[in-house]
CSV table of C-alpha atoms and ligand atoms in Angstrom, one decimal:
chain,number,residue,atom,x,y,z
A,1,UNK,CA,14.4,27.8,-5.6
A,2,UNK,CA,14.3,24.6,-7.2
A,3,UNK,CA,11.9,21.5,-7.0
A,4,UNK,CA,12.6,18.2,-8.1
A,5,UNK,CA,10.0,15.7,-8.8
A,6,UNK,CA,10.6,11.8,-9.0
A,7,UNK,CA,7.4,11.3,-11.4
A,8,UNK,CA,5.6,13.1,-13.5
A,9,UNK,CA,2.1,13.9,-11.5
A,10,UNK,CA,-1.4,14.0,-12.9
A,11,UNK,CA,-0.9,17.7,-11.9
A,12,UNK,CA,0.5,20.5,-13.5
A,13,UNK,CA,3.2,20.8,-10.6
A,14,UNK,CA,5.3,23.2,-12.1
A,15,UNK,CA,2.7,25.6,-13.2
A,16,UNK,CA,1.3,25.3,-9.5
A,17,UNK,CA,5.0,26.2,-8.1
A,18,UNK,CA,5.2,28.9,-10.5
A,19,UNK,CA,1.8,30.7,-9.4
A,20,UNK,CA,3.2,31.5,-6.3
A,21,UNK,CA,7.2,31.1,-6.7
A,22,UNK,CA,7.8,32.7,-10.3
A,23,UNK,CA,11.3,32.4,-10.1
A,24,UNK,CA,11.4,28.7,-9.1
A,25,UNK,CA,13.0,26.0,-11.2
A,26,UNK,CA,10.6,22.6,-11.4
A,27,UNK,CA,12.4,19.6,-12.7
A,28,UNK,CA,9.7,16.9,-13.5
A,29,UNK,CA,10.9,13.8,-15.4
A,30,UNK,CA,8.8,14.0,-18.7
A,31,UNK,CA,7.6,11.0,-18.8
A,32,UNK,CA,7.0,8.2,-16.3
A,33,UNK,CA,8.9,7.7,-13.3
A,34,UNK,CA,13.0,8.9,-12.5
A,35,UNK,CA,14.9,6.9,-9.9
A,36,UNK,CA,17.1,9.3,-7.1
A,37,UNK,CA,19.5,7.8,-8.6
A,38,UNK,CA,19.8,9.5,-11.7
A,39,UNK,CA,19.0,13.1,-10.4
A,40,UNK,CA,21.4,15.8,-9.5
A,41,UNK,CA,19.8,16.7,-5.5
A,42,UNK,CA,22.4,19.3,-4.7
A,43,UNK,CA,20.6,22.7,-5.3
A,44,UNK,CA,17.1,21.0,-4.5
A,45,UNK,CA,14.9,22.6,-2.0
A,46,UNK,CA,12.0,20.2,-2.1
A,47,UNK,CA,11.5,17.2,-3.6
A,48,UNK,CA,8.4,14.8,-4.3
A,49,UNK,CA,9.0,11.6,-4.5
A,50,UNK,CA,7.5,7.9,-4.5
A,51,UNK,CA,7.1,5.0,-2.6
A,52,UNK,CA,9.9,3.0,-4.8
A,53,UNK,CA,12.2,6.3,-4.2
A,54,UNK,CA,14.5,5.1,-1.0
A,55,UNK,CA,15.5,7.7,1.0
A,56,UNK,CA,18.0,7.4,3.5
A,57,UNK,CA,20.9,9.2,4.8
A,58,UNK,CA,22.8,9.4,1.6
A,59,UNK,CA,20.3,10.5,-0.2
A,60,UNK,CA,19.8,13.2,2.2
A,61,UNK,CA,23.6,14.2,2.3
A,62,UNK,CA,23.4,15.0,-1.7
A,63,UNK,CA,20.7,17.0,-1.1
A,64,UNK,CA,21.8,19.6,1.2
A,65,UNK,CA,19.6,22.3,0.6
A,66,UNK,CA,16.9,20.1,1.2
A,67,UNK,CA,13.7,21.5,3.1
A,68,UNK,CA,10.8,19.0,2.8
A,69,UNK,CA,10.3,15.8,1.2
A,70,UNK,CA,6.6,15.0,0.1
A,71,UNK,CA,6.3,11.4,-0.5
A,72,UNK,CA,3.7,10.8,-2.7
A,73,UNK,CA,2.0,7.9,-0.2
A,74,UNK,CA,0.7,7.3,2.6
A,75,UNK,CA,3.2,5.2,4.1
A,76,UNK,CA,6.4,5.8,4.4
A,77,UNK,CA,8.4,3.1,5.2
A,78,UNK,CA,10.6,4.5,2.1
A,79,UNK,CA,12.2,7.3,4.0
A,80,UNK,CA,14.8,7.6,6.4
A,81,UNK,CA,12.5,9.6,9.3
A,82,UNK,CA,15.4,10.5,11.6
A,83,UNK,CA,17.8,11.0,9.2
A,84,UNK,CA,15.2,13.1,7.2
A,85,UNK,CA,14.4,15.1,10.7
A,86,UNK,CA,18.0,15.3,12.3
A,87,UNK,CA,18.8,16.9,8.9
A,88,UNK,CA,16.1,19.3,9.3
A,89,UNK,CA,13.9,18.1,6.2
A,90,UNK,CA,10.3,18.1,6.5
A,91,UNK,CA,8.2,14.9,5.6
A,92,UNK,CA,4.5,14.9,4.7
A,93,UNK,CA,2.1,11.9,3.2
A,94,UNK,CA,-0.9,11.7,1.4
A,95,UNK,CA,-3.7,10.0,4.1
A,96,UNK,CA,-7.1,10.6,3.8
A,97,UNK,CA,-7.4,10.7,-0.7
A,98,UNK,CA,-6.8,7.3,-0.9
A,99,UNK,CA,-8.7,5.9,2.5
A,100,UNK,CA,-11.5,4.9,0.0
A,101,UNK,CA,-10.2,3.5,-2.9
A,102,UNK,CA,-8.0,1.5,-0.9
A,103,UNK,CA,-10.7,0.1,0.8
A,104,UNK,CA,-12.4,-0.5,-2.3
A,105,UNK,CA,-9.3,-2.5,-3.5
A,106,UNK,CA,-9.0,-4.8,0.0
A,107,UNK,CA,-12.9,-5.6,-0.4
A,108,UNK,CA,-12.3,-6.1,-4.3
A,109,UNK,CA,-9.0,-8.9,-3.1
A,110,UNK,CA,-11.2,-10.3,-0.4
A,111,UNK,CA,-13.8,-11.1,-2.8
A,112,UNK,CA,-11.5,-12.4,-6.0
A,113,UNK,CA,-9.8,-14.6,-2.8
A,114,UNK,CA,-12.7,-15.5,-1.1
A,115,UNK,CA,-14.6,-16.6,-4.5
A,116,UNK,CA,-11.6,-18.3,-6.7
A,117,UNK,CA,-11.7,-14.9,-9.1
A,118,UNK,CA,-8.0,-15.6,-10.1
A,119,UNK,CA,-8.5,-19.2,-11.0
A,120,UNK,CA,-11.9,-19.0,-12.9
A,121,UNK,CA,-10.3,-16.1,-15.2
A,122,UNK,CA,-7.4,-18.3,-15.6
A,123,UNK,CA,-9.5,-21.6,-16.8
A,124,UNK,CA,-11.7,-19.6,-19.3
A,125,UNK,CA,-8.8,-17.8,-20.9
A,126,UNK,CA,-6.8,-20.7,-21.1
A,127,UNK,CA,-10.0,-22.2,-23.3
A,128,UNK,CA,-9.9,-25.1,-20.2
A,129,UNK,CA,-13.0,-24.6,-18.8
A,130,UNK,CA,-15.5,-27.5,-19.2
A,131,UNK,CA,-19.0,-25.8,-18.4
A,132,UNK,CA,-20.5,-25.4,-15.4
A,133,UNK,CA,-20.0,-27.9,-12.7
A,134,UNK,CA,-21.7,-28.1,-9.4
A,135,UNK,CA,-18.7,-28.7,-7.6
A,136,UNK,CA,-16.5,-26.2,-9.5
A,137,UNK,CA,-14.4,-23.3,-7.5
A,138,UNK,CA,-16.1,-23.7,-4.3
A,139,UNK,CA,-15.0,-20.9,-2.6
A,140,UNK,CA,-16.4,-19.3,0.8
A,141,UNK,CA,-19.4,-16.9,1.2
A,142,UNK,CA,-18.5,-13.7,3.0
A,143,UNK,CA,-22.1,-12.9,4.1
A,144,UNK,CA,-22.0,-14.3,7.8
A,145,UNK,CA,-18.1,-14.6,8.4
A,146,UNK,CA,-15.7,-12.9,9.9
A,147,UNK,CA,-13.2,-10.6,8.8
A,148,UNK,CA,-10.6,-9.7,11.2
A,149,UNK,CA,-9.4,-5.9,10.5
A,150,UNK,CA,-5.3,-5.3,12.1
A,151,UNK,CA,-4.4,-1.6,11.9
A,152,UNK,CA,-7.9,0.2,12.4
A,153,UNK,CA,-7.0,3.8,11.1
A,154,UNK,CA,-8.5,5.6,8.1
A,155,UNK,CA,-8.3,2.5,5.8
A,156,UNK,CA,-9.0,-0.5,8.1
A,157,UNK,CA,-12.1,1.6,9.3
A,158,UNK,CA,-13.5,1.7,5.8
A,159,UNK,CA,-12.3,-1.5,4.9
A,160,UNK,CA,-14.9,-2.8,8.2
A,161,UNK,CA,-17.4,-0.5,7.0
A,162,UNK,CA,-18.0,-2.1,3.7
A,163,UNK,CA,-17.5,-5.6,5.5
A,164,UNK,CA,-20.4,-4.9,7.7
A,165,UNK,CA,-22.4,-4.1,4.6
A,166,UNK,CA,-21.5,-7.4,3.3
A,167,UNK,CA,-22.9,-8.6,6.3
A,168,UNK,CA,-19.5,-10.1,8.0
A,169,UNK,CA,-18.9,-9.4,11.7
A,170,UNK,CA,-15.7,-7.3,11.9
A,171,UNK,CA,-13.2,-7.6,14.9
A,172,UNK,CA,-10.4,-5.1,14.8
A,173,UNK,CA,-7.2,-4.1,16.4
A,174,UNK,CA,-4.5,-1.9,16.3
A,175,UNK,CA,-1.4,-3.2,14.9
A,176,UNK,CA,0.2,-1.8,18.3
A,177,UNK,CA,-2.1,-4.1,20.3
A,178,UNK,CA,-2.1,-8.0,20.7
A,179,UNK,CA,-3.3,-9.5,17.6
A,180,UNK,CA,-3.1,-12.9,18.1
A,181,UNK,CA,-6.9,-13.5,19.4
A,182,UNK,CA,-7.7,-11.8,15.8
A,183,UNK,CA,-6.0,-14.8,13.8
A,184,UNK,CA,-7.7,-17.2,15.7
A,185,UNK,CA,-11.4,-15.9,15.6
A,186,UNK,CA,-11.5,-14.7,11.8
A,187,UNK,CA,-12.3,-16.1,8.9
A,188,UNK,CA,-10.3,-13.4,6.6
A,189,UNK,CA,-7.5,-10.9,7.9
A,190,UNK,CA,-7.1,-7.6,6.3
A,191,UNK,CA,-4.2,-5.8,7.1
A,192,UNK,CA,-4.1,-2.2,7.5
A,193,UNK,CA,-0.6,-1.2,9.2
A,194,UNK,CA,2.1,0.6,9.0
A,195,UNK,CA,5.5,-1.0,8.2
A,196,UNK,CA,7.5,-0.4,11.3
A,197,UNK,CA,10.4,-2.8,13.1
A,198,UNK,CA,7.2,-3.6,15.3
A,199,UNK,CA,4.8,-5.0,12.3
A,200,UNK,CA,7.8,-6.3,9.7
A,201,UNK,CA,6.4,-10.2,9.5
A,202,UNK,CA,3.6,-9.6,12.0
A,203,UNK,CA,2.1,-12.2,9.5
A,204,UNK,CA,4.6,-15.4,10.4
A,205,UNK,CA,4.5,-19.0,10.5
A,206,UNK,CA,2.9,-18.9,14.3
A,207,UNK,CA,0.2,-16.7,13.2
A,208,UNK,CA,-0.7,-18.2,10.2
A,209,UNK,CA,-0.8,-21.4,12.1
A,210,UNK,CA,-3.3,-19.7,14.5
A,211,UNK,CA,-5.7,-18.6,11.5
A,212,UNK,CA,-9.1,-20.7,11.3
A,213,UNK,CA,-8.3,-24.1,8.4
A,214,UNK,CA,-9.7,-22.5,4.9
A,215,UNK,CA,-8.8,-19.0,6.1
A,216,UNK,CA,-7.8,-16.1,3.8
A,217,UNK,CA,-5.2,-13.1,4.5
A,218,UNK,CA,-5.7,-9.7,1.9
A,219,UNK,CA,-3.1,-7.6,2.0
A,220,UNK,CA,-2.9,-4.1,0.9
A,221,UNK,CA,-0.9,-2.8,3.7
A,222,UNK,CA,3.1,-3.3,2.6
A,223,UNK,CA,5.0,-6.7,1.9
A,224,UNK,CA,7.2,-6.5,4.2
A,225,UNK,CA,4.3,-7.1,6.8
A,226,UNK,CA,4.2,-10.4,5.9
A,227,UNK,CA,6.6,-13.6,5.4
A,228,UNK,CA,5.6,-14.3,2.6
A,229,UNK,CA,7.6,-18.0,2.8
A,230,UNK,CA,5.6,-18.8,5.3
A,231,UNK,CA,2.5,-17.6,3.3
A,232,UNK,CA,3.1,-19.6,0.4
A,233,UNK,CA,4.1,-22.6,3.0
A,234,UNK,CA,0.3,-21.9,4.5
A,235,UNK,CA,-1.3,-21.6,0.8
A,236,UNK,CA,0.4,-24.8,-0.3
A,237,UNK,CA,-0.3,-26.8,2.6
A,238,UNK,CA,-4.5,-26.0,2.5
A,239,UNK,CA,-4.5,-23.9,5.8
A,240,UNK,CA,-4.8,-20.9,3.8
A,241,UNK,CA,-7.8,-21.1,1.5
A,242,UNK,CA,-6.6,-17.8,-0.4
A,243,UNK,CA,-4.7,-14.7,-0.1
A,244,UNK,CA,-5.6,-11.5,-1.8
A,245,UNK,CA,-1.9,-9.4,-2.2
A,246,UNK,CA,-1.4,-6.2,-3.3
A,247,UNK,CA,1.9,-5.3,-1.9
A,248,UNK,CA,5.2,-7.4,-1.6
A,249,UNK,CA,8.4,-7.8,0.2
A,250,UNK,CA,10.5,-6.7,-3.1
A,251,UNK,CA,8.5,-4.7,-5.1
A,252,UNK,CA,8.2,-5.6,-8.2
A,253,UNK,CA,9.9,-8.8,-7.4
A,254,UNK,CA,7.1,-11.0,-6.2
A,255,UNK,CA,8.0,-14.2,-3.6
A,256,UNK,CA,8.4,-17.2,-6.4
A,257,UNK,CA,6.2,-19.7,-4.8
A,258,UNK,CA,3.4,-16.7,-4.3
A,259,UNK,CA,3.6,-16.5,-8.1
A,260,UNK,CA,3.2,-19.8,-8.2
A,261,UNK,CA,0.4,-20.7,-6.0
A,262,UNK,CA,-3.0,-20.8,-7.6
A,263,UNK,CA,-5.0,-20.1,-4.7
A,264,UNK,CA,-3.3,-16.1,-4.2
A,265,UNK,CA,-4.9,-13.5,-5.7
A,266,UNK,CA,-1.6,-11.0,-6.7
A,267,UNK,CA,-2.4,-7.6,-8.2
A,268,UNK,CA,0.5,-4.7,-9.4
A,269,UNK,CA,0.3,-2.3,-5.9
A,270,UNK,CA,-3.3,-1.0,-6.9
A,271,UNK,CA,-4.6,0.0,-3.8
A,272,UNK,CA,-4.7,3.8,-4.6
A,273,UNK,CA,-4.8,3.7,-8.3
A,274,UNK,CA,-8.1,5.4,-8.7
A,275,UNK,CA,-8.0,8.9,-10.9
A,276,UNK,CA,-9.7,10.4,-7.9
A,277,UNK,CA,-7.2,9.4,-5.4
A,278,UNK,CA,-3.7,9.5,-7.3
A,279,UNK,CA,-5.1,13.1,-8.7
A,280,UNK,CA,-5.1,14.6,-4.8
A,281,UNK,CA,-2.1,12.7,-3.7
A,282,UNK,CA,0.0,14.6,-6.4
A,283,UNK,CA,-1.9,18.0,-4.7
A,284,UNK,CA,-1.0,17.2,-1.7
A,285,UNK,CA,2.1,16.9,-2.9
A,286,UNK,CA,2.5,20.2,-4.7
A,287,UNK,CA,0.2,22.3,-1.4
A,288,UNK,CA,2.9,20.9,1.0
A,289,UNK,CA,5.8,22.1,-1.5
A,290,UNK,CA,4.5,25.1,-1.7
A,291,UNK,CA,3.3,25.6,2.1
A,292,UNK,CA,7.6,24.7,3.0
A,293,UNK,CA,8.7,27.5,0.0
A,294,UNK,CA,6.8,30.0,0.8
A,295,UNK,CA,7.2,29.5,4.7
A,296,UNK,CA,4.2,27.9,6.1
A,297,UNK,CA,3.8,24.6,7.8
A,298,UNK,CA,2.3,22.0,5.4
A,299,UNK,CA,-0.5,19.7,6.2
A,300,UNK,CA,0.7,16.4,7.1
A,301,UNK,CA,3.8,16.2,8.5
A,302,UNK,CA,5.2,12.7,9.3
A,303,UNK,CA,8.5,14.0,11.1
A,304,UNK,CA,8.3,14.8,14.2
B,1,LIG,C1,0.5,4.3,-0.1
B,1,LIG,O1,0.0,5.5,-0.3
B,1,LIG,O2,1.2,4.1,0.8
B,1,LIG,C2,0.0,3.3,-1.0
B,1,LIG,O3,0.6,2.1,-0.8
B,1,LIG,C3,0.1,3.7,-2.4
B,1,LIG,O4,-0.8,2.9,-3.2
């Protein structure tokens, strides 16, 4: 049996494999990260993969031996579902380990939007900054406001957990429901959805538009949920007050007039990147791996 890895795991996955399956061959790049590209799928039974691996229907037709893919994520708007099931591959994801430190990472963006975090650093280290002025990066106080949640699963709960802690009144939905009435009434949308054909630019023009003057949109959902255009059109304008982004449409590629924009907040696609969390995505990873190879049903499973 043979099990390809994209990326080298904080995990010994190959030691794990070999535990059970002592025969099994366990290709892990040795360092850093391997596109699909550049790996030979044919005699694969399993592979673990990324978020930035794509895998569609070609993919899956150099793989034929293929029995599950475990994408090391959450989402996975990377993969080919029907293609991966009508070829009989199994899928699995990663919820649950990183519910918390993604969380942790929307209320961190909120904050750095919401208080101006992004342009303070930048005026110190730039040796610009004058002393303190009473009028200097006003931003808005979260205590009192309210933060309107869209996609309330695992990670939008705990993201309106912590909010209500902050002491902001939190209005969610589900990214299946209308949303609309959530852009108008909040101060600060968080997204939390899936990428899907249904949520791809749920963020537009019209809905920005709809958002409260001196509002501020954090996401750490995926890129593609927003149009980001029509973000930078809302920052530049002064409807937006701020945006906190963790994700984007192109990954790394980041929207030039986001990059440009003083009021967004734009961190590297950070949500998850806490020891904790990465260290059980990657077991995850290798217990669903294992569960296919040795003939059990893994935890998990995205295909239907
Ligand atoms: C996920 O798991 O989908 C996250 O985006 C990774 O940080």
């Amino acid at each position: 049996m043979r099990v390809v890895a994209t990326a080298n795991l904080p995990i010994d996955l190959a030691a794990q494999v070999r535990a059970v399956l002592p025969a099994a061959r366990v290709e892990v790049p040795v360092a850093g990260w391997t596109g699909l590209a550049a790996l030979d799928l044919t005699a694969a039974d399993a592979l673990v993969c990324l978020l930035l691996d794509r895998i569609d229907a070609a993919v899956l037709a150099r793989a034929p031996r293929l029995r599950v893919i475990a994408n090391c994520a959450v989402g996975v708007d990377n993969i080919d579902l029907p293609a991966a099931a009508a070829a009989g591959v199994i899928v699995t994801n990663t919820p649950d380990v990183l519910t918390e430190a993604t969380a942790e990472f929307a209320i961190a963006l909120l904050f750095a939007a919401a208080r101006r975090l992004g342009e303070g650093e930048r005026l110190v280290r730039a040796g610009a900054w004058p002393g303190w002025r009473l009028d200097q990066l006003l931003g808005m106080q979260l205590a009192g406001k309210t933060l309107g949640v869209i996609g309330f699963g695992r990670i939008g709960q705990a993201v309106a957990r912590r909010a209500g802690a902050l002491g902001m009144r939190v209005i969610a939905v589900g990214s299946h429901e209308p949303v609309d009435p959530i852009f108008a009434a909040a101060d600060a949308i968080s997204l939390h959805c899936p990428l899907t054909p249904a949520t791809r630019h749920l963020v537009d023009a019209r809905r920005l538009a709809l958002m409260r003057p001196g509002g501020i949109l954090i996401n750490t959902a995926r890129g593609g949920c927003v149009d980001e255009a029509a973000l930078a059109d809302a920052l530049a304008s002064g409807h937006l007050a701020g945006a906190g982004l963790d994700v984007y449409a192109h990954e790394p590629a980041i929207h030039p007039r986001l990059l440009a924009s003083p009021r967004a907040v734009l961190a590297p696609h950070l949500g998850s990147a806490t020891t904790e969390a990465r260290t059980q995505m990657a077991q995850l990873c290798a217990d669903a791996v294992i569960a296919v190879l040795t003939g059990r049903r893994p935890a998990n499973v995205v295909t239907r």
